[in-house]
Amino acid sequence: MSTIRHTTRLLRGSRLRPSSFRFTQTRPLTTTPKVDLEAPTAPIRQPPNANSVHFPGALNSQFTSTMSFHAPNATPSLPTYRIMDTNGEIIDTSHTPTMDAEGMLKMYTAMVKTSIMDMIMYDSQRQGRISFYMVSSGEEGVAVGSAAALNPEDVIFSQYREQGALMYRGFRLDEFMNQMFGNRLDYGKGRNMPIHYMSERLNVHSISSPLATQIPHAVGAAYGLKREGEGRVVVCYFGEGAASEGDFHAGLNIAATRSCPVVFICRNNGYAISTPSLEQYKGDGIASRGIGYGIETIRVDGNDIWAVHEVTKRAREIASKEQRPVLIEAMTYRISHHSTSDDSFAYRPREEVESWKRRDDPITRFRKYLENKGLWDSSKEEDLRKTVKKEVMNAFMAAEKERKPRVREMFGDTFKEETPVLKKQREELKRVVAEYPNEYDLDAFEDGKDGL
Amino acid sequence: MATVRAVFRNGLRHARILKQQPTASYSSVASADRKFNKPIDYATSTYLAHSPATALANKELSEEVRKTSTTKKMNLFQAINDGLSTVLDRDEKACVFGEDVSFGGVFRCTMGLQERFGGERVFNTPLTEQGLVGFAIGLAAQGHTALAEIQFADYMFPAFDQLHNEASKMRYRSGGAEKFTSGRLLVRMPAGGVGHGALYHSQSPEGFFLGCQGLKVVIPRGPIQAKGLLLSAVESPDPVVFMEPKILYRAAVEHVPTDYYTLPIGKAEILKPGKDITLISYGTLTYACEMAAKHAKEQLGLDVEVIDLRTVHPWDRETVFASVNKTGRCVVVHEASRSGGIGESVAGDVQENCFLRLEAPVARVTGWDVPNALQFEDFMIPDVCRKFPIHQPFQWIANTINRYL
């Protein structure tokens, strides 16, 4: 029965085209949505003597009488776009950066600030002052360069190694610290592990540990923005390891079929914890897959902040103006350990890491550019580092001193309203805590035992 | 057109051949000798409203709806369709999507919606459950109303990560930030036995959600509930999984108010008050409970209280405890396997909260702890007498009473 109906639909496709949208609803959208998604209007059939196959699944495929399997290695690897070399010299002169000095220094400051916060927080985890941390060294260029190309209203979904993007957007040091200490000021009310940031103010969705789940979220959110019709886009970050998850496939495929204004940014840093990319995939990185989904794709040098910035700017424009997805694969190297729970020298040589650090670091490269331009020098560098260290330490000390949230926050927000079951369980805990006050560290929590 | 006609002609010829067969070989037919395991007669069930007056007598409806609404005879899929179209009509930010929903859905639940509301708001997604549920979560988190469909509850599992790790924890991990919740998410999925659905078109996976905090699971038993609970679920600030008993799509027919109305989520409904035993179920098996209660009255003189949970997670403890504290006996009935099913949760909480009043252990009449096998469905799904060695009618009730009285 369904086959019959389906055929009927194709033959009379125009009958099914959306005729008009209704605007008498209770929650009006701001502008008229413009969506180009319609049922096929013409029947799909094989014209007589045609040399191309009109199979519905591949409309533009030509017949051939040469049997040839398409070998992946027969196609050259997709090139990596760069604007400046490792000495900070511009190579692609057609793309001379046009940003003013203030803008450039804002990017540079965000990178340095990120790397200093990383260093301090890494050490503080080693001292047992926070439970966990993830450093982003080597990848500050991808995060900051891309964030700088976005509008503040654009929505960000991230994985966890994109603190540079938050830093650039204006997530304050106290906000970072409150989250990491899970204190009473943390927006997530101390429920999530450190580095799982979020910001309503900055349109950054809460980070969750399950990898790649945010990819289809980003696509759904982008579809929402498409319907709102204001030209906002979604940016979705993930690593090359996460791209092996089914949600990557699902997300990119829906983004393409529903033409969603989303920019996917893959940080290909060579490792997923201990797994080198050689064991992650056999194709030409992540970029080659984008083409398979019918998504415009580019590979970029992730240690070149200008290249990342320009590419993201253009991708944003495509997504916003043409309302379709774009995939950016930013090639970089994970200089840091995966996390504070990982010693990466167990699976890669120390020299490899040292060589990347010395040879090609996004911060050093950009610093050279700024110095070449006469915008930066070693005394400015010293001042910046000194100031930032002080700022980070101040925020650190303040956040560490804050009490943890009220204990009752453990039960809140599970559902919008507390269910009778949860109320009972909260009261049960309250009774236990009242009976054995010395067994629990209640003073660390706001309002102590009364916080339940 | 020629092609369509040809296909259609062949279809008719095929249908004629099938018609000559005395019965379809894949479905069993009740023998005339059966006393108890007869097909449910939905046309006479008192759990469905067979007249406009009965439909509007429902005290859970608002005064206004009861006074002014007209009603229309609908089956379950039509009521779902009515519910969805009501949402799309009232809320411009609502979208309906899933696999094959554009042409009306494989169970006709989305019929006519694309024609009426356009391809932008009612559309097919690629065939990926994790993708379409993830998409729905993102859309909802952007402040839109996401009405997603999973074609069969059996295929919910690829999306389980998205439902359990993401949808259910979004509000919690965002510290209650209204901007980032997935409250406006509704995931519909046909569930339950259908006579010949076998392993992957019969499952009742509601028990898997018991460990999933932050998500509600609703199962309607008929058209009035389907529409009212669906509209509530959309308005609910929490994400809702909505399991539709697919065997009732065409079978359960009743008069449904045509106005906008809601029914409470998280509240059980006492379908028939009684004093001797509490019979708890939801969805399709509420009708088997109705028959069992009737026979128990006739054969054993028992006054059975029948409760429809409606929201199976988190289920309504208050109503159930009050009932069991009154009757002293409790039987839970569901299609899903016993282990990990809703019955375990009910039995555990009832014994903890009604211990002094319980006169018998809580009994569970459920599917066996096996997958749903094609040829054995009659033996899997709890029926009116559940064929145990002794041919005692209404074994579930009788057993509970006889063994422990």
PDB file of N, CA and C in Angstrom, chain A residues 61 66 78 120 170 195 199 213 251 276 288 332 334 368 372 376 383 405 428 431 451:
ATOM      1  N   SER A  61      24.072  10.183 -12.699  1.00  0.00           N
ATOM      2  CA  SER A  61      25.137   9.222 -12.958  1.00  0.00           C
ATOM      3  C   SER A  61      25.106   8.772 -14.412  1.00  0.00           C
ATOM      4  N   THR A  66      33.061   0.782 -18.876  1.00  0.00           N
ATOM      5  CA  THR A  66      34.370   0.446 -18.289  1.00  0.00           C
ATOM      6  C   THR A  66      34.164   0.129 -16.821  1.00  0.00           C
ATOM      7  N   LEU A  78      42.995  15.787   0.095  1.00  0.00           N
ATOM      8  CA  LEU A  78      42.508  17.169   0.024  1.00  0.00           C
ATOM      9  C   LEU A  78      43.567  18.111   0.589  1.00  0.00           C
ATOM     10  N   ILE A 120      47.822  26.737  34.683  1.00  0.00           N
ATOM     11  CA  ILE A 120      47.531  26.864  36.118  1.00  0.00           C
ATOM     12  C   ILE A 120      46.535  25.803  36.573  1.00  0.00           C
ATOM     13  N   GLY A 170      34.014  35.958  25.494  1.00  0.00           N
ATOM     14  CA  GLY A 170      33.805  36.800  26.668  1.00  0.00           C
ATOM     15  C   GLY A 170      33.376  36.049  27.910  1.00  0.00           C
ATOM     16  N   ILE A 195      35.316  21.689  33.257  1.00  0.00           N
ATOM     17  CA  ILE A 195      35.439  22.017  31.837  1.00  0.00           C
ATOM     18  C   ILE A 195      34.160  21.785  31.033  1.00  0.00           C
ATOM     19  N   SER A 199      26.964  28.792  28.743  1.00  0.00           N
ATOM     20  CA  SER A 199      26.645  30.196  28.987  1.00  0.00           C
ATOM     21  C   SER A 199      25.402  30.599  28.208  1.00  0.00           C
ATOM     22  N   THR A 213      27.323  13.615  20.551  1.00  0.00           N
ATOM     23  CA  THR A 213      25.873  13.791  20.712  1.00  0.00           C
ATOM     24  C   THR A 213      25.449  15.207  20.340  1.00  0.00           C
ATOM     25  N   GLY A 251      24.190  13.372  12.051  1.00  0.00           N
ATOM     26  CA  GLY A 251      24.105  14.828  12.081  1.00  0.00           C
ATOM     27  C   GLY A 251      24.417  15.452  10.733  1.00  0.00           C
ATOM     28  N   PRO A 276      45.804   6.757  17.712  1.00  0.00           N
ATOM     29  CA  PRO A 276      46.219   7.659  16.644  1.00  0.00           C
ATOM     30  C   PRO A 276      45.206   7.631  15.499  1.00  0.00           C
ATOM     31  N   SER A 288      37.128  14.432   3.667  1.00  0.00           N
ATOM     32  CA  SER A 288      36.665  13.680   2.496  1.00  0.00           C
ATOM     33  C   SER A 288      35.236  13.178   2.700  1.00  0.00           C
ATOM     34  N   THR A 332      45.614  19.878  13.241  1.00  0.00           N
ATOM     35  CA  THR A 332      46.431  20.420  14.317  1.00  0.00           C
ATOM     36  C   THR A 332      47.099  19.258  15.054  1.00  0.00           C
ATOM     37  N   ARG A 334      47.604  17.582  19.120  1.00  0.00           N
ATOM     38  CA  ARG A 334      47.277  17.695  20.543  1.00  0.00           C
ATOM     39  C   ARG A 334      48.568  17.659  21.352  1.00  0.00           C
ATOM     40  N   LYS A 368      54.667  35.800  16.038  1.00  0.00           N
ATOM     41  CA  LYS A 368      55.652  36.225  15.026  1.00  0.00           C
ATOM     42  C   LYS A 368      55.012  37.184  14.035  1.00  0.00           C
ATOM     43  N   ASN A 372      56.221  40.888  13.414  1.00  0.00           N
ATOM     44  CA  ASN A 372      56.595  41.357  12.071  1.00  0.00           C
ATOM     45  C   ASN A 372      55.880  42.645  11.708  1.00  0.00           C
ATOM     46  N   TRP A 376      53.699  43.964  18.318  1.00  0.00           N
ATOM     47  CA  TRP A 376      53.983  43.213  19.549  1.00  0.00           C
ATOM     48  C   TRP A 376      55.487  43.150  19.787  1.00  0.00           C
ATOM     49  N   ASP A 383      54.439  41.732  29.933  1.00  0.00           N
ATOM     50  CA  ASP A 383      53.354  42.412  30.659  1.00  0.00           C
ATOM     51  C   ASP A 383      52.070  41.605  30.605  1.00  0.00           C
ATOM     52  N   PRO A 405      27.188  24.553  46.110  1.00  0.00           N
ATOM     53  CA  PRO A 405      25.754  24.877  46.104  1.00  0.00           C
ATOM     54  C   PRO A 405      25.036  24.206  47.270  1.00  0.00           C
ATOM     55  N   GLU A 428      14.323  12.132  52.961  1.00  0.00           N
ATOM     56  CA  GLU A 428      15.035  10.989  53.534  1.00  0.00           C
ATOM     57  C   GLU A 428      16.501  11.359  53.776  1.00  0.00           C
ATOM     58  N   ARG A 431      16.855  13.669  56.708  1.00  0.00           N
ATOM     59  CA  ARG A 431      16.777  12.957  57.979  1.00  0.00           C
ATOM     60  C   ARG A 431      18.131  12.290  58.308  1.00  0.00           C
ATOM     61  N   GLY A 451      20.509  23.563  53.946  1.00  0.00           N
ATOM     62  CA  GLY A 451      20.440  23.673  52.489  1.00  0.00           C
ATOM     63  C   GLY A 451      19.725  22.499  51.835  1.00  0.00           C
TER      64      GLY A 451
END
